[in-house]
Coordinates of C-alpha atoms and ligand atoms in Angstrom, one line a residue:
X242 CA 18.2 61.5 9.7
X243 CA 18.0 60.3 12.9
X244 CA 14.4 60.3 15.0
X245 CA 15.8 61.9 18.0
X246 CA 17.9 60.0 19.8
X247 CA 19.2 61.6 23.3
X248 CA 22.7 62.3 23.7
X249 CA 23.6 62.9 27.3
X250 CA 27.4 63.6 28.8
X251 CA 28.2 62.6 31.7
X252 CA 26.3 61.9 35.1
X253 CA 24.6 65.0 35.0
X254 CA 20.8 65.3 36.6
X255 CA 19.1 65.0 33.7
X256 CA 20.4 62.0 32.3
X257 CA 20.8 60.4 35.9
X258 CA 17.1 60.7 36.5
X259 CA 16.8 58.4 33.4
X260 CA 19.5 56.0 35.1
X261 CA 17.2 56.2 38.9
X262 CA 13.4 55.6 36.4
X263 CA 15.5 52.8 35.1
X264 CA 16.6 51.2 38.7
X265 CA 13.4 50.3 40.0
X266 CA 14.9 47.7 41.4
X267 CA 12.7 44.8 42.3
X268 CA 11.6 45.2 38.4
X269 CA 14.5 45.3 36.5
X270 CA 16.5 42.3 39.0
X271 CA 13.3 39.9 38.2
X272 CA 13.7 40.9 34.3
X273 CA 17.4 40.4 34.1
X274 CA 16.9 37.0 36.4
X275 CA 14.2 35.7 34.2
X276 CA 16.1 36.4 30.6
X277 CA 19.0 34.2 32.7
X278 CA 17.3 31.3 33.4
X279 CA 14.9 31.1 30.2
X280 CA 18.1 31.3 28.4
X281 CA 19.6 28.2 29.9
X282 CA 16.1 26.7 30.1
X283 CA 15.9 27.0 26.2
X284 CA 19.6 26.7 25.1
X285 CA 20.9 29.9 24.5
X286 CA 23.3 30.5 27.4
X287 CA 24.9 28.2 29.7
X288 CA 27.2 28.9 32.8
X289 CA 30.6 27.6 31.6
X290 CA 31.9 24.2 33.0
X291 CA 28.5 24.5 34.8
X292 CA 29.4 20.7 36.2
X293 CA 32.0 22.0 37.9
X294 CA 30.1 25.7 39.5
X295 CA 30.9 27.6 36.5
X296 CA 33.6 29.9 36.1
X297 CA 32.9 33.7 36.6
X298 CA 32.0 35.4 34.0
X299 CA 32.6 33.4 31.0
X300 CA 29.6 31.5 29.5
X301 CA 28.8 28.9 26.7
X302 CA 26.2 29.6 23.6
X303 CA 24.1 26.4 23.6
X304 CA 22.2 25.5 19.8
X305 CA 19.9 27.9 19.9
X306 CA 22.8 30.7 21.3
X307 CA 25.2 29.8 18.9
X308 CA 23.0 30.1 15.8
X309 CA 21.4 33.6 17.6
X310 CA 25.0 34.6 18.0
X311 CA 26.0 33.7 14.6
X312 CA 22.9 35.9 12.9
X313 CA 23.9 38.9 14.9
X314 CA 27.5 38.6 13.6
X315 CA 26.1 37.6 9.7
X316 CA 24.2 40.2 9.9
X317 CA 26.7 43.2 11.2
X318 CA 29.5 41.1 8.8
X319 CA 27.2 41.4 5.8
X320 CA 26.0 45.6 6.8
X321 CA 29.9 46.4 6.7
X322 CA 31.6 44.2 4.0
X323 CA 28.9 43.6 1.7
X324 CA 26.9 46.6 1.8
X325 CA 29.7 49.1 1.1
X326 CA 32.2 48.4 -1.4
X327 CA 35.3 50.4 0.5
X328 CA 34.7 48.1 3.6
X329 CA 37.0 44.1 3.5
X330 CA 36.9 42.0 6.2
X331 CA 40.0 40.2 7.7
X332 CA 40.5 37.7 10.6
X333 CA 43.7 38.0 12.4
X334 CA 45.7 35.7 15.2
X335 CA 44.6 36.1 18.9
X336 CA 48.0 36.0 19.9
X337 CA 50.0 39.2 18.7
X338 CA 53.5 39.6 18.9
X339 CA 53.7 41.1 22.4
X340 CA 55.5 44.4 21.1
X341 CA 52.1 45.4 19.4
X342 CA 50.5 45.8 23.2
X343 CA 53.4 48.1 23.9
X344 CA 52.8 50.2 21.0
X345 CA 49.1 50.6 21.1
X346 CA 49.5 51.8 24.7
X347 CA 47.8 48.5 26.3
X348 CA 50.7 47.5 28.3
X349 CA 50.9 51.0 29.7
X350 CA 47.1 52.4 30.2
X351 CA 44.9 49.6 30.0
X352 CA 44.1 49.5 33.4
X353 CA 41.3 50.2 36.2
X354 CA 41.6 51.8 39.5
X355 CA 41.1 49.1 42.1
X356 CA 41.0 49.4 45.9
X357 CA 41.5 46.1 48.4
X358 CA 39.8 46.2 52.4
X359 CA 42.1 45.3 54.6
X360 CA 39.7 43.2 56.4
X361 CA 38.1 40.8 54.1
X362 CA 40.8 41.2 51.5
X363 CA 37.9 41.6 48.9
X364 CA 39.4 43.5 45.7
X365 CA 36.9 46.3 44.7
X366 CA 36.9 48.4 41.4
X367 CA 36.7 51.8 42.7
X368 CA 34.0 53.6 40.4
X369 CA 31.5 50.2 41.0
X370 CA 32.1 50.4 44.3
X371 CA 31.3 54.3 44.5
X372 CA 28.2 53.7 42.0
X373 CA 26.9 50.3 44.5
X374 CA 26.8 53.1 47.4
X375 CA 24.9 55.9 45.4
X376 CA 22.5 53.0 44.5
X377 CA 22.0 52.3 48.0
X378 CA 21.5 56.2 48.8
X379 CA 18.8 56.2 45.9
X380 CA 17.4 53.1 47.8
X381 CA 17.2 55.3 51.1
X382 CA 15.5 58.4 49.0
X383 CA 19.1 60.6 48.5
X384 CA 19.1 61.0 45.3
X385 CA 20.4 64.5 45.3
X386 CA 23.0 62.8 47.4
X387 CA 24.1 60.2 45.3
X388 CA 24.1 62.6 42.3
X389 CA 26.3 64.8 43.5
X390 CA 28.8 61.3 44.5
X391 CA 28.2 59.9 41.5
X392 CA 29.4 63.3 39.3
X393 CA 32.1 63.7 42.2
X394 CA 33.6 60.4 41.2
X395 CA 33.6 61.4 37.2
X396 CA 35.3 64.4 38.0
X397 CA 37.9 62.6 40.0
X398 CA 38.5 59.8 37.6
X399 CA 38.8 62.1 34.8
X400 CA 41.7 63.6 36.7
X401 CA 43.1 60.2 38.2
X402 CA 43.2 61.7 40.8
X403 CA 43.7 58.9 43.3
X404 CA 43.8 60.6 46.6
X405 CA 41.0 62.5 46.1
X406 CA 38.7 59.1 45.0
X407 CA 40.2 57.1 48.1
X408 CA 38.7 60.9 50.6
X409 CA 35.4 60.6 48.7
X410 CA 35.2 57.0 50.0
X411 CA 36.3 57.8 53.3
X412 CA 33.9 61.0 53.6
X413 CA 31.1 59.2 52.1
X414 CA 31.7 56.1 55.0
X415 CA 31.5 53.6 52.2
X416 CA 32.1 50.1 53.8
X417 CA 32.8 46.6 52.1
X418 CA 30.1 44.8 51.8
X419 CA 31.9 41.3 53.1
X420 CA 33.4 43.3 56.1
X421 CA 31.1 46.0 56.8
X422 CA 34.6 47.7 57.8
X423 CA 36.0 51.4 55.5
X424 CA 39.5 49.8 56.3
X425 CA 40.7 50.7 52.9
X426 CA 44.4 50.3 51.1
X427 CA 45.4 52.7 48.7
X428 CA 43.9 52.8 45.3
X429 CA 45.9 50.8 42.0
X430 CA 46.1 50.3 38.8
X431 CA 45.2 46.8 38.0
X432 CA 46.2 46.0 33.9
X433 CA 43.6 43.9 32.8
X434 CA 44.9 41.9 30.0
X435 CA 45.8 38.2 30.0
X436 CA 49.1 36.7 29.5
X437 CA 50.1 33.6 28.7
X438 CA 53.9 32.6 27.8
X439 CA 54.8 31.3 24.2
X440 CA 57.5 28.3 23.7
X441 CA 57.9 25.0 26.2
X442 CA 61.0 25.9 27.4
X443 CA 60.3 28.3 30.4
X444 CA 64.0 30.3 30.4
X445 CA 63.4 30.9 26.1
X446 CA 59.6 31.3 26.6
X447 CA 58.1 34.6 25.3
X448 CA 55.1 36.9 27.3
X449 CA 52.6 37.4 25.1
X450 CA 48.8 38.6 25.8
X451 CA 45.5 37.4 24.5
X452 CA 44.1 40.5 23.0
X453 CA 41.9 42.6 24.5
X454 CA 40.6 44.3 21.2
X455 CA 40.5 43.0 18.0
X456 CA 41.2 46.4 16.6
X457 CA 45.5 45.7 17.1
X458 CA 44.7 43.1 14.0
X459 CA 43.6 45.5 11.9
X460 CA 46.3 47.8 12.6
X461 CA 49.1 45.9 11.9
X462 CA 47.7 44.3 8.7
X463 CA 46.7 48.4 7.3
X464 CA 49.6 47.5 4.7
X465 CA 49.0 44.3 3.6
X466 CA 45.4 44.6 3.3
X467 CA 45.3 48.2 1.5
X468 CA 48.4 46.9 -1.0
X469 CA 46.6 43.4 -1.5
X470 CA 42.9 44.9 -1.8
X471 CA 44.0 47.8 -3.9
X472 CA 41.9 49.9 -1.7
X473 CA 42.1 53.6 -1.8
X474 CA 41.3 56.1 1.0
X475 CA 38.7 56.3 2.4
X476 CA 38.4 52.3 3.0
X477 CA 37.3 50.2 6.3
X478 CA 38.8 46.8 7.0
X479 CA 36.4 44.9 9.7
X480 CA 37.1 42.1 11.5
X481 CA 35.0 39.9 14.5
X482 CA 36.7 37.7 17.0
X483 CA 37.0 37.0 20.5
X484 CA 38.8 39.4 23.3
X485 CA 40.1 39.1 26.7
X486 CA 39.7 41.0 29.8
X487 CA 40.4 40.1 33.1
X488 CA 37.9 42.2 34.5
X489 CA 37.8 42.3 38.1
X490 CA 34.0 42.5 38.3
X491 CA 32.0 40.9 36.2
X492 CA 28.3 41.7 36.2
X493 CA 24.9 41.4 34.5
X494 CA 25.6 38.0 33.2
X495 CA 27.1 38.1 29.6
X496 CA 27.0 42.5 29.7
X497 CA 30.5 42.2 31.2
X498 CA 32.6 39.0 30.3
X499 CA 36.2 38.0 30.8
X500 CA 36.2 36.1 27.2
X501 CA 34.1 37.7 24.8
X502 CA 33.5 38.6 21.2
X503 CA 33.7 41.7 19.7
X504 CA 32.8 43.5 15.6
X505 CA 35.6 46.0 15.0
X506 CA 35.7 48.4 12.0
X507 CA 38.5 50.7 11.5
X508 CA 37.9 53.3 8.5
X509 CA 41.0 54.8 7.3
X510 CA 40.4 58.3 6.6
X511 CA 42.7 61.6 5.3
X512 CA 43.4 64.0 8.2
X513 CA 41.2 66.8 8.3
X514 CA 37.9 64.4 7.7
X515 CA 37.8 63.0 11.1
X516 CA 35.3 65.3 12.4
X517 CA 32.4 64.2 9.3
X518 CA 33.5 60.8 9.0
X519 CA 32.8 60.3 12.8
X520 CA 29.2 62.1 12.2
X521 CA 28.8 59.6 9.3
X522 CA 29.7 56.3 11.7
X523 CA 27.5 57.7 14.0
X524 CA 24.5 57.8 12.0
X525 CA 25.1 54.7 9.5
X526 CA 25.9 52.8 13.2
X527 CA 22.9 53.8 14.7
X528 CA 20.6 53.1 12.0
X529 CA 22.0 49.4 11.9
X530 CA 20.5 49.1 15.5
X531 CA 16.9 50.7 14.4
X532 CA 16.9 48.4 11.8
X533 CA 16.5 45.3 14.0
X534 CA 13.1 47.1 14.6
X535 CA 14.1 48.2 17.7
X536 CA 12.6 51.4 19.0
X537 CA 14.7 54.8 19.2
X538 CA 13.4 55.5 22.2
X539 CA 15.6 52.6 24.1
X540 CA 18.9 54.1 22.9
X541 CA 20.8 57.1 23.3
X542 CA 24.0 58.6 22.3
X543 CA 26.8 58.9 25.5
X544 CA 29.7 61.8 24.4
X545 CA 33.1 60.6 26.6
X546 CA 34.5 63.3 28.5
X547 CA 37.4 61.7 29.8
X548 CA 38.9 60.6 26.3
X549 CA 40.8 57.2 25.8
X550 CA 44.5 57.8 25.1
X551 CA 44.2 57.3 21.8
X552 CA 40.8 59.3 21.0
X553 CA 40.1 63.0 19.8
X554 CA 36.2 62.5 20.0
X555 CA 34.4 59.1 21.2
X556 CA 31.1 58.2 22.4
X557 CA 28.9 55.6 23.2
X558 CA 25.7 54.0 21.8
X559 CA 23.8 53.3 24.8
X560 CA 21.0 50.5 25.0
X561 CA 18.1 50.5 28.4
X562 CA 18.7 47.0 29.3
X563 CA 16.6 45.6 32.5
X564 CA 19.6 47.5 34.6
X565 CA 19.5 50.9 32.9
X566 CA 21.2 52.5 30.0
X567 CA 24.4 50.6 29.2
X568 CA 27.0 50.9 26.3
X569 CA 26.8 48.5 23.8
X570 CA 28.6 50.4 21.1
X571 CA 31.5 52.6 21.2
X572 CA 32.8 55.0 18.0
X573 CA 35.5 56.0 18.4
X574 CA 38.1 59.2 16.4
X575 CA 41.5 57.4 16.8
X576 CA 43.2 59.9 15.4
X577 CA 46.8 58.6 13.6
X578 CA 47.7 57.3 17.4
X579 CA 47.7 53.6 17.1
X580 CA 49.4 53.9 13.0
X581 CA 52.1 56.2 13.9
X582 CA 52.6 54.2 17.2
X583 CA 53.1 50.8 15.0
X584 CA 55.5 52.9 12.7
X585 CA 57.3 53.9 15.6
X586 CA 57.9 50.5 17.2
X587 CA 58.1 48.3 14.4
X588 CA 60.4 51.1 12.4
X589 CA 58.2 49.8 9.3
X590 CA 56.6 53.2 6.8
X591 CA 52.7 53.2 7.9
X592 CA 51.9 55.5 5.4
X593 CA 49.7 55.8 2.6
X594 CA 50.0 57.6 -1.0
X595 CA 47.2 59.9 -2.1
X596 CA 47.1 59.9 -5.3
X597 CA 44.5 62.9 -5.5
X598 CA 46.6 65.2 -3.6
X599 CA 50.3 63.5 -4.7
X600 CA 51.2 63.1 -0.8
X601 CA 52.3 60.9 1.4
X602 CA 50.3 60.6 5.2
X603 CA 49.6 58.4 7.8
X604 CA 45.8 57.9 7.8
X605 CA 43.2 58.8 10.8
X606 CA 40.7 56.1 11.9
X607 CA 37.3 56.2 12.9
X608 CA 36.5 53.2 14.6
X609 CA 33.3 51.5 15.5
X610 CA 33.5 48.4 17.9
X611 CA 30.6 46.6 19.3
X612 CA 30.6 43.3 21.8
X613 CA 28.8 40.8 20.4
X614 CA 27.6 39.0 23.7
X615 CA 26.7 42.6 25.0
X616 CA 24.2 42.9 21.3
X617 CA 23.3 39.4 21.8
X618 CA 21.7 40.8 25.8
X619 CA 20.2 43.5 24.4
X620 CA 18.4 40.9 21.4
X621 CA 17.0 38.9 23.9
X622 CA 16.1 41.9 26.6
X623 CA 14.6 44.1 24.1
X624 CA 12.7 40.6 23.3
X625 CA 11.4 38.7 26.1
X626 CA 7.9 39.2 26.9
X627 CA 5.6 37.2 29.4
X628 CA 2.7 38.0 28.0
X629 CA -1.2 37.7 29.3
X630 CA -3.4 36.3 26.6
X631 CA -7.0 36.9 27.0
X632 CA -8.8 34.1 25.2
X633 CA -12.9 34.8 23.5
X634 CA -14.3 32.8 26.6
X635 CA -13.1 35.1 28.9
X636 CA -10.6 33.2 30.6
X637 CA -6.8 34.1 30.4
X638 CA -3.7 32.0 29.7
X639 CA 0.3 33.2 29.3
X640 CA 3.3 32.8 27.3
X641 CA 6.5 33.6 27.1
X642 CA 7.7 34.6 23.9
X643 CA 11.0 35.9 22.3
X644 CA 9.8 38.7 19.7
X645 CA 13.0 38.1 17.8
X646 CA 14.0 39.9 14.4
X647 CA 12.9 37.4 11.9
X648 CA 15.9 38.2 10.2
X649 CA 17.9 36.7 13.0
X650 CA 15.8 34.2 14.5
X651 CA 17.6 31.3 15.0
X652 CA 14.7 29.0 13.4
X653 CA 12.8 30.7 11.1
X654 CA 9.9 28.2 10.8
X655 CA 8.5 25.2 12.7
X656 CA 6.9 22.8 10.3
X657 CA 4.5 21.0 12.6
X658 CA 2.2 17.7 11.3
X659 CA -1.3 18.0 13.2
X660 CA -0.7 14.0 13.6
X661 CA 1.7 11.5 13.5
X662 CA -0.3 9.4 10.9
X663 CA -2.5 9.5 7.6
X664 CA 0.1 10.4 5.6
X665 CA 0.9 14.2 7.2
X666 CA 4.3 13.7 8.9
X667 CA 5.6 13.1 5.2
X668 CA 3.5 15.9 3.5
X669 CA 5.2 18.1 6.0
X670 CA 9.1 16.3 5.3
X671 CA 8.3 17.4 1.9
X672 CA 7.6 21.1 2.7
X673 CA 10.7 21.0 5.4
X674 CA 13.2 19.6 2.5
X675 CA 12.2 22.5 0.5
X676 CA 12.7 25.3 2.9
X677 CA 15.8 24.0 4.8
X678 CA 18.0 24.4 1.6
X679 CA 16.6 28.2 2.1
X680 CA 16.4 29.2 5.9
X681 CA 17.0 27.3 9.4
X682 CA 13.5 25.1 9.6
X683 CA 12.5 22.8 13.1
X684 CA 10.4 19.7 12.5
X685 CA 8.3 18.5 15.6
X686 CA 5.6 15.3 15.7
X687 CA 5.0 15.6 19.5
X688 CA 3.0 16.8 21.6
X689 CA -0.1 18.9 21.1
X690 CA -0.4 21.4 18.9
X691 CA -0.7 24.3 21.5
X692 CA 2.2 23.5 23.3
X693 CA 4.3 22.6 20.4
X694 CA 3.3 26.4 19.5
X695 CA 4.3 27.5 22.7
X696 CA 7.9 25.9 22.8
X697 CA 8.7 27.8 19.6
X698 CA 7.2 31.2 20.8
X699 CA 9.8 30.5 24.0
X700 CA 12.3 30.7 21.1
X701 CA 11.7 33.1 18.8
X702 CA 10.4 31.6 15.6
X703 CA 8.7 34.0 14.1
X704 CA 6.5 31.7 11.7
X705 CA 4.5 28.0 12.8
X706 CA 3.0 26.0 9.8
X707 CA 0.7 23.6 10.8
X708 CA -0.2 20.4 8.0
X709 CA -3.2 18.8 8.8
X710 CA -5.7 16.8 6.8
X711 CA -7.3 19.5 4.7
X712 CA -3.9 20.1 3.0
X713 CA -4.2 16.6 1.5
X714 CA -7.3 17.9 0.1
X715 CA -6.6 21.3 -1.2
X716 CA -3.0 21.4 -0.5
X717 CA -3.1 24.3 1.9
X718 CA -1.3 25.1 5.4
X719 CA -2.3 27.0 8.9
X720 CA 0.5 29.0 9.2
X721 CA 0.9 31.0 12.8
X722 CA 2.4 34.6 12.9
X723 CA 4.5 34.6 17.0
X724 CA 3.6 38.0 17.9
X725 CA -0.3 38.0 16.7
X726 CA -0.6 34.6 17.0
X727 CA -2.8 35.3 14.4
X728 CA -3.5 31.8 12.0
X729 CA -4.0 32.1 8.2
X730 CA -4.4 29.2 5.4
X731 CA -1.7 29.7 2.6
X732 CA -1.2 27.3 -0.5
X733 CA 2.0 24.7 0.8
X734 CA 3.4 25.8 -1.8
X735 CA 3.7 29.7 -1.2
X736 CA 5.2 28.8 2.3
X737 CA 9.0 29.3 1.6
X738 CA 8.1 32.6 -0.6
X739 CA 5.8 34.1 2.7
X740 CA 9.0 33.4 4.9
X741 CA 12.0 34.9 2.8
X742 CA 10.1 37.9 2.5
X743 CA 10.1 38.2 5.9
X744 CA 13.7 37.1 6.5
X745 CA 15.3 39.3 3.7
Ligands
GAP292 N1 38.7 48.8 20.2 C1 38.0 49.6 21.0 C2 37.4 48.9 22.2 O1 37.7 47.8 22.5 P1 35.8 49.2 24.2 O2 34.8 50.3 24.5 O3 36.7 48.9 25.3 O4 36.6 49.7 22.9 C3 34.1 48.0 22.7 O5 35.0 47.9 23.8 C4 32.9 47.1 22.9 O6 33.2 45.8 23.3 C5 32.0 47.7 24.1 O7 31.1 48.7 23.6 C6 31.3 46.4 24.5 O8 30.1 46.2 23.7 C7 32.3 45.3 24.2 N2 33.0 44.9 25.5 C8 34.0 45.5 26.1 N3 34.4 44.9 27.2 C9 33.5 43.8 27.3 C10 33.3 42.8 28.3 N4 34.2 42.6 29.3 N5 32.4 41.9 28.1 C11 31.5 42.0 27.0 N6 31.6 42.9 26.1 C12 32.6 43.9 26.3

């Protein structure tokens, strides 16, 4: 069972007032600014071609990023395909034969409701520009105000209702923020995938898209993977890989990013089971989160309203970052949509034989997809901490440290020689060419001791062994728990054991 995680639906007052404790402001803008520059001061997160400004909303993972990054997906890679037997991973093309967009509904529906002012010819998505003016009403004290604009705008949007979004901007005197003017066009449908053209000839070339899920992969390989796999319903296939979105804006640093990665699972079910299968995903999915040691009281469960066009049920696994409660996660009941869809369009069978009931169906889905960068944020938000350290003399001193999951810590241990002579530095080579075969280790001469501890507490290694001239005597190490800072002497030789129990 579940320890009581919230669901809420949609901007109602209860779950707003969450959203307003969440926005006080000053707060949660230092936070989010802080977990942005430690990452680049550390090597996590850089801006992309950052020589050249950057480019908005796409961002590199430097060493300590990429390995962080690659832990995350290990470790949601190893939940689904090694954990459950039914579940086999794939990893399909970016590029898709352009047809596939058509079928899934992208080329059609994948879009957002933008509005342009006339004046400073500044593109706004309509629901973030409605939501920047109820933040500002919260700002003056209107809460019930911005409330009630806020649940207008869900109403409206559920409709697509246009002409009624582009009156509550008018009536609400919302004003771009460049021209301080409400001279608004009317409100469009922006698609937001990429395209790109296929072939060097540009009369022959082809339009294809870079994929905006990786979900269409797993689709159109159902056959080949449940014939070659011998799998029998009900089976997942998972897959991780980048996505594109042109998103018009992009926010909150990597939260919402034009190139990103994303951890797809599709679960091919028998009609009729949707409705348990989906309870299932939304348990197993939730306790994959709470066991990063997370706390349950930081996420909540978001039911959609407004339904995707390919969705009978969906909701959203919803994480407080610095800026308030944000999805991370979706699961989502695809129905047969996106199968029959495929079937339709390619004219190739999509259907599966059940043996047990001697029938012939096209299977339902439940899908769970999660954004790797976005669970990558919410590591490192749910883990930064500057922290106030009283020492026994009275006087304080600070740190910041990464509380990371040992489990996905980019370095697990820092094997640190009190000295640079007397014979440590290769006592503690020794004890470093023994654990790296094991677990990612960091070696580090320089410096004193305190500050060397500091540097890996800025990173997240959760373990600090420290060989100094006792252990040529009795062959014992200081070894430094991050979030006690608490020091203990351990035989050399029990090191690696201490560390994998930790990590596993
Ligand atoms: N296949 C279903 C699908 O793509 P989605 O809710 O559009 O559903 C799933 O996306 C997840 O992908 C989101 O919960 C989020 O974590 C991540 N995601 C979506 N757009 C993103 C973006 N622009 N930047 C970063 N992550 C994004």
């Amino acid at each position: 069972m579940l320890p009581g995680i919230k669901t809420t639906k949609n901007y109602n007052v209860n779950s707003f007032s969450v959203y307003l404790q969440s926005m006080s402001k000053a707060t949660t803008e230092n936070t989010l600014q802080a977990i942005i520059s430690h990452a680049k001061e550390y090597g996590f997160v850089f801006p992309s071609s950052e020589i050249y400004d950057g480019l908005s909303a796409v961002y590199d993972y430097g060493p300590y990023g990429a390995q962080l990054k690659k832990n995350i997906r290990d470790y949601w890679w190893n939940s689904m395909t090694q954990m459950n037997e039914n579940i086999v991973g794939i990893d399909a093309a970016i590029f898709m034969h352009p047809t596939t967009w058509k079928a899934s509904g992208h080329v059609d529906s994948f879009s957002d409701p933008l509005i342009d002012n006339k004046d400073s010819k500044k593109r706004y998505r309509v629901d973030h520009l409605i939501e920047a003016h109820a933040e500002k009403l919260i700002e003056k004290g209107a809460q019930a105000e911005a409330i009630q604009l806020l649940a207008d705008m869900e109403a409206l949007l559920g409709k697509d209702d246009f002409e009624g979004l582009k009156k509550l901007i008018e009536t609400n005197k919302i004003v771009c923020s460049v021209s301080g003017t409400g001279n608004w066009t009317e409100i469009r449908q922006f698609n937001l995938m990429f395209s790109t053209e296929l072939g060097s000839v540009a009369e022959d070339a082809n339009t294809i898209y870079l994929r905006p899920e990786t979900a269409q992969g797993i689709f159109v390989n159902f056959l080949n993977v449940q014939k070659t796999a011998r799998m029998k319903i009900p089976f997942g296939i998972a897959q991780t890989g980048k996505a594109f979105r042109n998103e018009i804006v992009a926010r909150q640093f990597i939260f919402r990013m034009r190139e990103f990665e994303q951890m797809e699972m599709q679960f091919f079910i028998k009609p009729g089971t949707q409705k348990e299968w989906y309870e299932y995903w939304k348990n197993e999915r939730m306790q994959w989160h709470l066991s990063l040691g997370i706390a349950s009281d930081k996420y909540r469960f978001h039911d959609h309203v407004k339904l995707a066009h390919y969705a009978d049920a969906a909701l959203d696994i919803e994480y407080e970052f610095p800026f308030g409660f944000k999805e991370v996660e979706g699961i989502h009941s695809r129905t047969d949509f996106d199968l029959s869809r495929h079937q339709e369009f390619s004219k190739k069978k999509m259907q599966y034989f059940d043996t047990e009931v001697n029938q012939h169906y096209i299977p339902y889905v439940i899908e769970t997809s999660i954004g790797l960068d976005r669970m990558f944020l919410l590591i490192l938000s749910n883990s930064y901490e500057e922290e106030t350290i009283v020492k026994e003399d009275g006087t304080s001193d600070s740190r910041v440290v990464l509380h990371l999951p040992a489990k996905i810590a980019p370095n697990k241990l820092a094997i640190l020689p009190l000295t640079k002579k007397d014979g440590l530095p290769e006592l503690a080579k020794e004890l470093m060419s023994d654990c790296k075969k094991s677990f990612h280790c960091f070696y580090e001469e320089k410096d004193a001791i305190g500050k060397r501890y500091r540097r890996q507490d800025a990173i997240g290694t959760p373990f600090c062994v420290t060989v100094d001239h006792q252990t040529k005597e009795d062959g014992t190490v200081t070894i430094r728990h991050r979030d006690s800072m608490l020091q203990e002497r351990i035989a050399m030789n029990k090191v690696k054991e201490l560390v994998l129990a930790h990590i596993n």
